[in-house]
CSV table of C-alpha atoms in Angstrom, one decimal:
chain,number,residue,atom,x,y,z
A,1,MET,CA,20.0,-33.8,-24.2
A,2,ALA,CA,22.2,-35.6,-21.7
A,3,ALA,CA,25.1,-35.7,-24.1
A,4,LYS,CA,27.8,-35.4,-21.5
A,5,GLY,CA,26.3,-38.2,-19.5
A,6,LYS,CA,26.6,-36.0,-16.4
A,7,ASP,CA,23.8,-36.2,-13.8
A,8,PRO,CA,21.8,-33.0,-14.3
A,9,GLN,CA,20.3,-33.5,-10.9
A,10,ALA,CA,23.7,-32.8,-9.2
A,11,PRO,CA,22.9,-29.4,-7.7
A,12,SER,CA,19.7,-30.7,-6.1
A,13,LEU,CA,21.6,-32.1,-3.1
A,14,ASP,CA,20.6,-29.1,-1.1
A,15,PRO,CA,16.8,-29.3,-1.7
A,16,GLN,CA,17.0,-33.0,-1.2
A,17,ALA,CA,18.5,-32.6,2.2
A,18,GLN,CA,15.9,-30.0,2.9
A,19,SER,CA,13.0,-32.2,1.9
A,20,GLU,CA,14.5,-34.9,4.1
A,21,SER,CA,14.5,-32.7,7.1
A,22,THR,CA,10.9,-31.7,6.1
A,23,ALA,CA,10.0,-35.4,6.2
A,24,ALA,CA,11.6,-35.8,9.6
A,25,LEU,CA,9.7,-32.8,10.9
A,26,LEU,CA,6.5,-34.1,9.5
A,27,ARG,CA,7.1,-37.4,11.2
A,28,GLU,CA,7.6,-35.6,14.5
A,29,LEU,CA,4.5,-33.6,13.8
A,30,VAL,CA,2.4,-36.7,13.1
A,31,ALA,CA,3.7,-38.4,16.2
A,32,HIS,CA,2.6,-35.4,18.2
A,33,LEU,CA,-0.9,-35.4,16.6
A,34,ARG,CA,-1.3,-39.1,17.3
A,35,GLN,CA,-0.3,-38.6,20.9
A,36,ASN,CA,-2.8,-35.9,21.5
A,37,ARG,CA,-5.5,-37.4,19.3
A,38,THR,CA,-8.3,-37.6,21.9
A,39,GLN,CA,-7.8,-34.1,23.3
A,40,LEU,CA,-7.4,-32.4,19.9
A,41,ARG,CA,-10.3,-34.2,18.4
A,42,GLU,CA,-12.5,-33.1,21.3
A,43,GLU,CA,-11.3,-29.6,21.1
A,44,TRP,CA,-12.1,-29.6,17.3
A,45,ALA,CA,-15.6,-31.0,17.8
A,46,ARG,CA,-16.2,-28.4,20.5
A,47,ARG,CA,-15.1,-25.6,18.2
A,48,ILE,CA,-17.3,-26.9,15.4
A,49,THR,CA,-20.4,-26.8,17.7
A,50,ARG,CA,-19.5,-23.4,19.0
A,51,ALA,CA,-19.1,-22.0,15.5
A,52,GLN,CA,-22.5,-23.4,14.7
A,53,LEU,CA,-21.3,-25.4,11.8
A,54,LEU,CA,-22.9,-28.7,10.7
A,55,THR,CA,-26.1,-27.7,12.4
A,56,ALA,CA,-27.9,-30.4,10.4
A,57,MET,CA,-26.0,-33.1,12.4
A,58,THR,CA,-26.3,-34.2,16.0
A,59,GLU,CA,-23.3,-33.8,18.4
A,60,GLU,CA,-22.5,-37.6,18.3
A,61,GLU,CA,-22.5,-37.6,14.6
A,62,ILE,CA,-20.2,-34.6,14.5
A,63,PHE,CA,-17.9,-36.3,16.9
A,64,ALA,CA,-17.9,-39.5,14.9
A,65,GLU,CA,-17.2,-37.7,11.7
A,66,ALA,CA,-14.6,-35.5,13.4
A,67,THR,CA,-12.8,-38.7,14.5
A,68,SER,CA,-12.6,-40.2,11.1
A,69,VAL,CA,-11.7,-36.8,9.4
A,70,TYR,CA,-9.0,-36.4,12.0
A,71,ASP,CA,-7.5,-39.8,11.4
A,72,ASN,CA,-7.6,-39.4,7.6
A,73,TYR,CA,-6.1,-36.0,8.0
A,74,VAL,CA,-3.1,-37.2,10.0
A,75,GLU,CA,-2.7,-40.1,7.7
A,76,ALA,CA,-2.6,-37.8,4.7
A,77,LEU,CA,0.0,-35.7,6.5
A,78,GLU,CA,2.1,-38.7,7.2
A,79,THR,CA,2.0,-40.5,3.9
A,80,GLY,CA,1.8,-37.5,1.7
A,81,THR,CA,-0.7,-39.3,-0.5
A,82,PHE,CA,-4.1,-37.9,-0.9
A,83,GLU,CA,-6.0,-40.7,-2.6
A,84,ALA,CA,-7.5,-42.2,0.6
A,85,LEU,CA,-8.4,-38.7,1.8
A,86,GLN,CA,-10.0,-37.9,-1.5
A,87,ALA,CA,-12.0,-41.0,-1.4
A,88,TYR,CA,-13.0,-40.3,2.1
A,89,ALA,CA,-14.0,-36.7,1.3
A,90,ARG,CA,-16.2,-38.0,-1.6
A,91,ASN,CA,-17.8,-40.6,0.6
A,92,LEU,CA,-18.4,-38.0,3.4
A,93,SER,CA,-19.9,-35.5,0.9
A,94,GLU,CA,-22.2,-38.2,-0.5
A,95,ARG,CA,-23.6,-38.7,3.0
A,96,ILE,CA,-23.9,-35.1,4.2
A,97,ILE,CA,-25.0,-33.3,1.0
A,98,PRO,CA,-28.5,-34.8,1.1
A,99,ARG,CA,-28.8,-33.5,4.7
A,100,GLY,CA,-28.3,-29.9,3.5
A,101,VAL,CA,-24.7,-29.3,4.6
A,102,GLU,CA,-23.3,-26.2,2.8
A,103,THR,CA,-20.0,-25.6,1.2
A,104,HIS,CA,-19.0,-22.9,3.7
A,105,GLU,CA,-19.6,-25.4,6.6
A,106,VAL,CA,-17.2,-28.0,5.1
A,107,VAL,CA,-14.6,-25.4,4.3
A,108,GLY,CA,-15.2,-24.0,7.8
A,109,ILE,CA,-14.6,-27.2,9.7
A,110,VAL,CA,-11.4,-28.1,7.7
A,111,LEU,CA,-10.0,-24.6,8.5
A,112,LEU,CA,-11.0,-25.0,12.1
A,113,LEU,CA,-9.1,-28.3,12.3
A,114,ARG,CA,-6.1,-26.5,10.8
A,115,ASP,CA,-6.4,-23.8,13.4
A,116,VAL,CA,-6.8,-26.3,16.3
A,117,LEU,CA,-3.7,-28.2,15.2
A,118,ALA,CA,-1.6,-25.1,14.6
A,119,ARG,CA,-2.5,-23.8,18.1
A,120,SER,CA,-1.4,-27.1,19.5
A,121,LEU,CA,1.9,-26.8,17.7
A,122,PHE,CA,2.4,-23.3,19.0
A,123,GLY,CA,1.7,-24.7,22.5
A,124,LYS,CA,4.3,-27.4,22.1
A,125,TYR,CA,7.1,-25.5,20.5
A,126,HIS,CA,6.6,-22.0,21.8
A,127,GLU,CA,9.9,-22.1,23.6
A,128,ASP,CA,12.0,-23.1,20.6
A,129,PHE,CA,11.0,-20.4,18.1
A,130,ASP,CA,13.3,-21.6,15.4
A,131,LYS,CA,12.0,-25.1,15.5
A,132,LEU,CA,8.4,-23.9,15.5
A,133,ASN,CA,9.2,-22.0,12.3
A,134,ARG,CA,10.5,-25.1,10.7
A,135,ILE,CA,7.7,-27.2,11.9
A,136,LEU,CA,5.2,-24.7,10.5
A,137,ASP,CA,7.1,-24.7,7.2
A,138,ALA,CA,6.5,-28.4,7.0
A,139,TYR,CA,3.0,-28.3,8.3
A,140,GLU,CA,1.5,-25.4,6.4
A,141,PRO,CA,1.8,-26.7,2.8
A,142,ALA,CA,0.6,-30.1,3.7
A,143,ALA,CA,-2.3,-28.8,5.7
A,144,ASN,CA,-3.2,-26.5,2.9
A,145,ARG,CA,-3.3,-29.4,0.5
A,146,VAL,CA,-5.4,-31.4,2.8
A,147,ALA,CA,-7.9,-28.5,3.2
A,148,ASN,CA,-7.9,-28.1,-0.5
A,149,THR,CA,-8.5,-31.8,-1.2
A,150,VAL,CA,-11.5,-32.0,1.2
A,151,ALA,CA,-13.1,-28.8,-0.1
A,152,VAL,CA,-12.6,-29.6,-3.7
A,153,GLY,CA,-13.9,-33.2,-3.1
A,154,PHE,CA,-17.0,-31.7,-1.6
A,155,VAL,CA,-17.6,-29.2,-4.4
A,156,GLN,CA,-17.0,-31.9,-7.0
A,157,GLU,CA,-19.4,-34.3,-5.4
A,158,ARG,CA,-22.0,-31.5,-5.2
A,159,GLU,CA,-21.5,-30.6,-8.9
A,160,ARG,CA,-21.8,-34.2,-9.9
A,161,ILE,CA,-25.1,-34.5,-8.1
A,162,ILE,CA,-26.3,-31.3,-9.7
A,163,ARG,CA,-25.4,-32.5,-13.1
A,164,GLN,CA,-27.1,-35.8,-12.5
A,165,GLN,CA,-30.3,-34.1,-11.4
A,166,GLN,CA,-30.2,-31.7,-14.4
A,167,GLU,CA,-30.0,-34.7,-16.7
A,168,ALA,CA,-32.9,-36.4,-14.9
A,169,ILE,CA,-35.0,-33.3,-15.1
A,170,ARG,CA,-34.2,-32.9,-18.8
A,171,GLU,CA,-35.1,-36.5,-19.5
A,172,LEU,CA,-38.3,-36.1,-17.5
A,173,SER,CA,-39.2,-32.9,-19.2
A,174,THR,CA,-39.7,-34.2,-22.7
A,175,PRO,CA,-42.0,-37.2,-22.7
A,176,VAL,CA,-43.2,-38.3,-26.1
A,177,LEU,CA,-46.3,-40.3,-25.7
A,178,GLN,CA,-48.3,-42.4,-28.1
A,179,VAL,CA,-52.0,-42.0,-27.6
A,180,ARG,CA,-53.2,-44.0,-30.6
A,181,GLU,CA,-51.7,-46.0,-33.3
A,182,ARG,CA,-49.5,-43.5,-35.3
A,183,LEU,CA,-50.5,-40.6,-33.1
A,184,LEU,CA,-48.0,-39.0,-30.7
A,185,ILE,CA,-48.4,-36.2,-28.2
A,186,LEU,CA,-45.5,-34.1,-26.9
A,187,PRO,CA,-46.6,-31.9,-23.9
A,188,ILE,CA,-44.0,-29.2,-23.3
A,189,ILE,CA,-43.9,-27.7,-19.8
A,190,GLY,CA,-41.6,-24.9,-18.5
A,191,VAL,CA,-39.0,-22.9,-20.2
A,192,ILE,CA,-37.6,-23.8,-23.6
A,193,ASP,CA,-33.9,-22.9,-24.1
A,194,PRO,CA,-32.0,-23.6,-27.2
A,195,GLN,CA,-30.4,-26.7,-25.7
A,196,ARG,CA,-33.8,-28.1,-24.6
A,197,ALA,CA,-35.4,-27.2,-27.9
A,198,ARG,CA,-32.7,-29.2,-29.7
A,199,GLN,CA,-33.0,-32.2,-27.4
A,200,LEU,CA,-36.8,-32.0,-27.7
A,201,THR,CA,-36.6,-32.1,-31.5
A,202,GLU,CA,-34.2,-34.9,-31.6
A,203,GLN,CA,-36.3,-37.0,-29.2
A,204,LEU,CA,-39.5,-36.3,-31.2
A,205,LEU,CA,-37.9,-37.2,-34.5
A,206,ARG,CA,-36.6,-40.5,-33.0
A,207,ALA,CA,-40.0,-41.2,-31.6
A,208,ILE,CA,-41.7,-40.5,-34.9
A,209,ARG,CA,-39.4,-43.1,-36.5
A,210,THR,CA,-39.8,-45.8,-33.9
A,211,ASN,CA,-43.5,-45.4,-33.5
A,212,ARG,CA,-44.1,-44.8,-37.2
A,213,ALA,CA,-46.1,-41.8,-36.3
A,214,LYS,CA,-48.2,-40.0,-38.9
A,215,VAL,CA,-49.5,-37.1,-36.7
A,216,VAL,CA,-47.9,-35.4,-33.7
A,217,VAL,CA,-49.7,-33.0,-31.4
A,218,ILE,CA,-47.4,-30.6,-29.6
A,219,ASP,CA,-49.1,-29.1,-26.6
A,220,ILE,CA,-47.5,-25.9,-25.2
A,221,THR,CA,-50.1,-25.1,-22.6
A,222,GLY,CA,-47.4,-25.3,-20.0
A,223,VAL,CA,-45.0,-22.9,-21.7
A,224,ALA,CA,-45.2,-19.6,-19.9
A,225,ALA,CA,-43.5,-17.3,-22.4
A,226,MET,CA,-42.2,-17.5,-25.9
A,227,ASP,CA,-39.8,-15.3,-27.9
A,228,SER,CA,-38.8,-15.3,-31.5
A,229,ASN,CA,-36.0,-17.8,-30.8
A,230,VAL,CA,-38.3,-20.3,-29.2
A,231,ALA,CA,-40.9,-19.8,-32.0
A,232,ASN,CA,-38.3,-20.4,-34.6
A,233,HIS,CA,-37.2,-23.6,-32.8
A,234,LEU,CA,-40.9,-24.7,-32.9
A,235,VAL,CA,-41.1,-24.0,-36.6
A,236,GLN,CA,-37.9,-26.0,-37.2
A,237,THR,CA,-39.4,-28.9,-35.2
A,238,VAL,CA,-42.5,-28.8,-37.3
A,239,GLU,CA,-40.5,-28.7,-40.5
A,240,ALA,CA,-38.2,-31.5,-39.5
A,241,SER,CA,-41.1,-33.7,-38.5
A,242,ARG,CA,-42.7,-33.1,-41.9
A,243,LEU,CA,-39.5,-34.3,-43.6
A,244,LEU,CA,-40.1,-37.6,-41.8
A,245,GLY,CA,-43.7,-37.6,-43.1
A,246,ALA,CA,-45.5,-36.6,-40.0
A,247,THR,CA,-48.0,-33.8,-39.7
A,248,VAL,CA,-47.6,-31.6,-36.6
A,249,ILE,CA,-50.5,-29.9,-34.8
A,250,VAL,CA,-49.6,-27.3,-32.2
A,251,THR,CA,-52.1,-26.7,-29.4
A,252,GLY,CA,-52.5,-24.6,-26.3
A,253,LEU,CA,-51.1,-21.3,-27.4
A,254,SER,CA,-52.0,-19.0,-24.5
A,255,PRO,CA,-53.5,-15.5,-25.2
A,256,GLU,CA,-50.3,-13.9,-24.1
A,257,ILE,CA,-48.2,-16.0,-26.4
A,258,ALA,CA,-50.6,-15.5,-29.3
A,259,GLN,CA,-50.3,-11.7,-28.8
A,260,THR,CA,-46.5,-11.8,-28.4
A,261,LEU,CA,-46.0,-13.8,-31.6
A,262,VAL,CA,-48.2,-11.6,-33.7
A,263,THR,CA,-46.7,-8.4,-32.2
A,264,ILE,CA,-43.1,-9.5,-32.8
A,265,GLY,CA,-44.1,-10.7,-36.3
A,266,VAL,CA,-43.2,-14.4,-36.2
A,267,ASP,CA,-44.6,-16.2,-39.2
A,268,LEU,CA,-46.4,-19.2,-38.0
A,269,SER,CA,-48.6,-19.6,-41.1
A,270,GLU,CA,-46.9,-22.9,-42.0
A,271,MET,CA,-48.0,-24.3,-38.7
A,272,ALA,CA,-51.4,-26.0,-38.0
A,273,THR,CA,-52.6,-24.7,-34.6
A,274,VAL,CA,-55.7,-25.8,-32.6
A,275,GLY,CA,-57.0,-24.2,-29.5
A,276,ASP,CA,-56.5,-26.9,-26.9
A,277,LEU,CA,-55.2,-30.4,-26.5
A,278,GLN,CA,-58.6,-32.0,-26.8
A,279,GLY,CA,-59.2,-30.2,-30.1
A,280,GLY,CA,-55.8,-31.1,-31.3
A,281,ILE,CA,-56.3,-34.8,-30.6
A,282,GLU,CA,-59.7,-34.7,-32.3
A,283,GLU,CA,-58.2,-33.1,-35.4
A,284,ALA,CA,-55.4,-35.6,-35.4
A,285,GLU,CA,-57.9,-38.5,-35.2
A,286,ARG,CA,-59.8,-37.0,-38.1
A,287,LEU,CA,-56.5,-36.9,-40.1
A,288,LEU,CA,-55.9,-40.5,-39.2
A,289,GLY,CA,-59.4,-41.5,-40.2
A,290,TYR,CA,-60.6,-42.4,-36.7
A,291,LYS,CA,-64.0,-41.6,-35.4
A,292,VAL,CA,-64.9,-41.8,-31.7
A,293,VAL,CA,-68.5,-42.6,-30.9
A,294,PRO,CA,-70.0,-43.1,-27.4
A,295,LEU,CA,-70.7,-46.8,-26.6
A,296,GLU,CA,-74.3,-46.3,-25.6
A,297,GLU,CA,-75.3,-44.6,-28.8
A,298,PRO,CA,-77.2,-47.2,-30.9
A,299,VAL,CA,-75.2,-48.0,-34.0
A,300,PRO,CA,-77.2,-47.1,-37.1
A,301,LYS,CA,-77.9,-50.0,-39.3
A,302,ALA,CA,-76.6,-49.9,-42.9
B,1,MET,CA,-22.6,-44.6,-59.2
B,2,GLU,CA,-25.9,-45.0,-60.9
B,3,VAL,CA,-29.1,-45.2,-59.0
B,4,PRO,CA,-31.4,-48.1,-60.0
B,5,ILE,CA,-34.9,-47.0,-61.0
B,6,LEU,CA,-37.6,-49.7,-60.6
B,7,LYS,CA,-41.0,-49.6,-62.1
B,8,GLN,CA,-43.7,-50.8,-59.8
B,9,GLY,CA,-47.2,-50.6,-61.2
B,10,LEU,CA,-47.9,-46.9,-61.9
B,11,TYR,CA,-45.0,-45.8,-59.8
B,12,LEU,CA,-41.2,-45.4,-60.3
B,13,ILE,CA,-39.0,-46.1,-57.3
B,14,ALA,CA,-35.5,-44.7,-57.1
B,15,SER,CA,-33.6,-46.2,-54.2
B,16,ILE,CA,-30.4,-44.3,-53.4
B,17,GLN,CA,-27.9,-46.8,-51.9
B,18,SER,CA,-24.8,-44.7,-51.2
B,19,ALA,CA,-23.6,-41.1,-51.1
B,20,LEU,CA,-24.0,-39.5,-54.5
B,21,THR,CA,-21.8,-36.9,-56.3
B,22,ASP,CA,-23.5,-33.9,-57.9
B,23,ALA,CA,-23.1,-35.5,-61.3
B,24,ASP,CA,-24.8,-38.7,-60.1
B,25,LEU,CA,-27.7,-36.5,-58.7
B,26,SER,CA,-28.1,-34.7,-62.0
B,27,ALA,CA,-28.1,-38.0,-63.9
B,28,LEU,CA,-30.7,-39.4,-61.5
B,29,ARG,CA,-32.9,-36.3,-62.1
B,30,GLU,CA,-32.6,-36.7,-65.9
B,31,ALA,CA,-33.3,-40.4,-65.9
B,32,LEU,CA,-36.3,-40.0,-63.6
B,33,ILE,CA,-37.9,-37.2,-65.6
B,34,GLU,CA,-37.4,-39.1,-68.8
B,35,ARG,CA,-38.9,-42.3,-67.5
B,36,VAL,CA,-41.9,-40.6,-66.0
B,37,GLY,CA,-43.0,-40.1,-69.6
B,38,LYS,CA,-41.7,-43.4,-70.9
B,39,TYR,CA,-43.6,-45.5,-68.4
B,40,ARG,CA,-46.5,-43.1,-68.0
B,41,ALA,CA,-45.9,-43.1,-64.3
B,42,ARG,CA,-48.3,-41.4,-61.9
B,43,GLY,CA,-46.0,-41.4,-59.0
B,44,VAL,CA,-42.2,-41.2,-58.1
B,45,ILE,CA,-40.7,-42.3,-54.9
B,46,VAL,CA,-37.1,-41.4,-54.0
B,47,ASP,CA,-35.8,-43.4,-51.1
B,48,VAL,CA,-33.0,-41.7,-49.2
B,49,THR,CA,-32.8,-44.0,-46.2
B,50,ALA,CA,-29.2,-44.8,-46.9
B,51,LEU,CA,-28.1,-41.1,-46.9
B,52,ASP,CA,-26.7,-39.7,-43.7
B,53,VAL,CA,-25.9,-36.3,-45.1
B,54,MET,CA,-27.8,-34.1,-47.5
B,55,ASP,CA,-26.2,-30.9,-48.8
B,56,SER,CA,-28.0,-28.1,-50.4
B,57,PHE,CA,-27.4,-29.4,-53.9
B,58,ALA,CA,-29.0,-32.8,-53.0
B,59,VAL,CA,-32.0,-31.0,-51.5
B,60,ARG,CA,-32.3,-28.7,-54.5
B,61,THR,CA,-32.1,-31.7,-56.9
B,62,LEU,CA,-34.8,-33.5,-55.0
B,63,ARG,CA,-37.0,-30.5,-55.0
B,64,ASP,CA,-36.4,-30.0,-58.8
B,65,ILE,CA,-37.3,-33.7,-59.4
B,66,ALA,CA,-40.6,-33.2,-57.6
B,67,HIS,CA,-41.5,-30.1,-59.5
B,68,MET,CA,-40.4,-31.4,-62.8
B,69,ALA,CA,-42.2,-34.7,-62.3
B,70,ARG,CA,-45.4,-32.9,-61.4
B,71,LEU,CA,-45.2,-31.0,-64.7
B,72,ARG,CA,-45.0,-34.4,-66.4
B,73,GLY,CA,-48.0,-35.6,-64.5
B,74,ALA,CA,-46.5,-37.6,-61.6
B,75,GLU,CA,-46.5,-36.9,-57.9
B,76,THR,CA,-43.2,-37.3,-56.0
B,77,VAL,CA,-42.6,-38.5,-52.5
B,78,ILE,CA,-39.3,-38.4,-50.7
B,79,VAL,CA,-39.1,-41.2,-48.2
B,80,GLY,CA,-36.7,-42.4,-45.5
B,81,ILE,CA,-35.1,-39.1,-44.4
B,82,GLN,CA,-33.2,-40.0,-41.2
B,83,PRO,CA,-34.1,-38.0,-38.0
B,84,GLU,CA,-30.5,-36.6,-37.8
B,85,VAL,CA,-30.6,-35.6,-41.5
B,86,ALA,CA,-34.0,-33.9,-41.0
B,87,PHE,CA,-32.7,-32.0,-38.0
B,88,ALA,CA,-29.6,-30.9,-39.9
B,89,MET,CA,-31.6,-29.8,-42.9
B,90,VAL,CA,-34.0,-27.5,-41.0
B,91,GLN,CA,-31.0,-26.0,-39.2
B,92,LEU,CA,-29.5,-25.2,-42.6
B,93,GLY,CA,-32.8,-23.9,-43.8
B,94,LEU,CA,-33.2,-26.7,-46.4
B,95,THR,CA,-36.8,-27.7,-46.0
B,96,LEU,CA,-38.0,-29.2,-49.2
B,97,LYS,CA,-41.0,-26.8,-49.4
B,98,GLY,CA,-43.8,-28.0,-51.6
B,99,VAL,CA,-42.5,-31.6,-51.7
B,100,SER,CA,-44.3,-34.5,-50.1
B,101,THR,CA,-42.4,-36.6,-47.7
B,102,ALA,CA,-43.1,-39.9,-46.0
B,103,LEU,CA,-41.5,-42.1,-43.3
B,104,ASP,CA,-40.5,-45.0,-45.5
B,105,LEU,CA,-41.2,-46.8,-48.8
B,106,GLU,CA,-44.4,-48.4,-47.5
B,107,GLU,CA,-45.8,-45.1,-46.3
B,108,GLY,CA,-44.8,-43.5,-49.6
B,109,LEU,CA,-46.7,-46.1,-51.6
B,110,ALA,CA,-49.7,-45.7,-49.3
B,111,PHE,CA,-49.5,-41.9,-49.8
B,112,LEU,CA,-49.4,-42.2,-53.6
B,113,ASP,CA,-52.4,-44.7,-53.6
B,114,ARG,CA,-54.4,-42.2,-51.5
B,115,GLN,CA,-53.5,-39.4,-53.8
B,116,GLY,CA,-54.6,-41.4,-56.8
B,117,ARG,CA,-57.9,-42.2,-55.1
B,118,GLU,CA,-58.4,-38.5,-54.2
B,119,ARG,CA,-57.7,-37.5,-57.8
B,120,LEU,CA,-60.3,-40.0,-58.9
B,121,ASP,CA,-62.8,-38.8,-56.3
B,122,ARG,CA,-62.3,-35.2,-57.5
B,123,VAL,CA,-62.8,-36.2,-61.1
B,124,GLN,CA,-66.0,-38.0,-60.1
B,125,GLY,CA,-67.1,-35.0,-58.0
B,126,ARG,CA,-66.9,-36.7,-54.6
B,127,GLY,CA,-65.7,-35.2,-51.3
B,128,THR,CA,-62.1,-35.7,-50.3
B,129,ARG,CA,-60.4,-36.5,-47.0
B,130,GLY,CA,-57.3,-34.9,-45.7
B,131,GLY,CA,-54.2,-36.6,-44.4
B,132,THR,CA,-51.3,-35.6,-46.5
B,133,THR,CA,-48.1,-33.8,-45.4
B,134,ARG,CA,-47.7,-31.5,-48.4
B,135,GLY,CA,-45.8,-28.5,-47.1
């Protein structure tokens, strides 16, 4: 591309000079914010309390956080790098999310700080309107980026926690338990969506293999409602288990579910169903050749 | 590639070691059906542990083997279907209806032994006990 060997950046002299003056203005701005640190910080904390933000925290905590946010804020303005601020925002979010701080509060306090600082700049430069304009030109984009960084950091942290919890719930919600040699039970509780049904089946198939299970009892007492999709998933689970050589017994179909399934015409004739979990386990034991007898019963002599 | 067919007592064991072409599958079917008569086998075990995909042709061939072998007097068990393969099969609606399945070779042999005993029991007019996974 650069065939002529001429610097294509040549006409950028003007913007460069402009960015230099922006840098100078930012330096001046930062010096001002450093000078008035105590006063501005207090003003900000006061405004936060007055706006009834961060109600989950005590005043001392708000002041302490306000101080460190303020310092990080000024530093981000000065250096133009946001990594430190990002890390701080993540760290802050990690601490305050468990205490019930909401997104609007975090966005609110950052915007408040922006407002407090802007007012202070108005106060300082109100006599030199032209300079005020230039200062604001330098300040606004940087301040917006800072506000953006903090808010995004908070939301990201929140989403990360939600994802983590969702995963934990999903893991918890499908325990495959071995009750006897070669007999597994899979109690399903809650709502079955396609994703969960898929995960459930995969987990069950893996468990059948590792435990060398011969019979599986799937208990759906805890499933409130079932539609044709869920029923089809269940049929698929039963079929896939059979391919691995395991017999599946489904237990705990509630009267409502039984009525729905027959009404919407789902064919469950391929499926072995038993009324409740106890019956299912008894049937499974029979299939496996177990017989449970009470201890005190005298053993008949052969 | 050819699938080795081993004779083990009354049973024939075909252990598939790698992915097969359609022609290989057909050859396996023919060889198995022929040998059921030759060795007077009472059971056939097809071990698919090494397969990590099964298409509709493979599934149909396995089903055909089972039905044909039954006509020739031998019960067939498919053993070693991987969990992922089983899941993919049911999603595609390939479910090996009417064919017995077992977890692995050991289970397959135990299943055939039990079947043989039950057949004997029936002949001798005794009661039978459940426990198969015939679909």
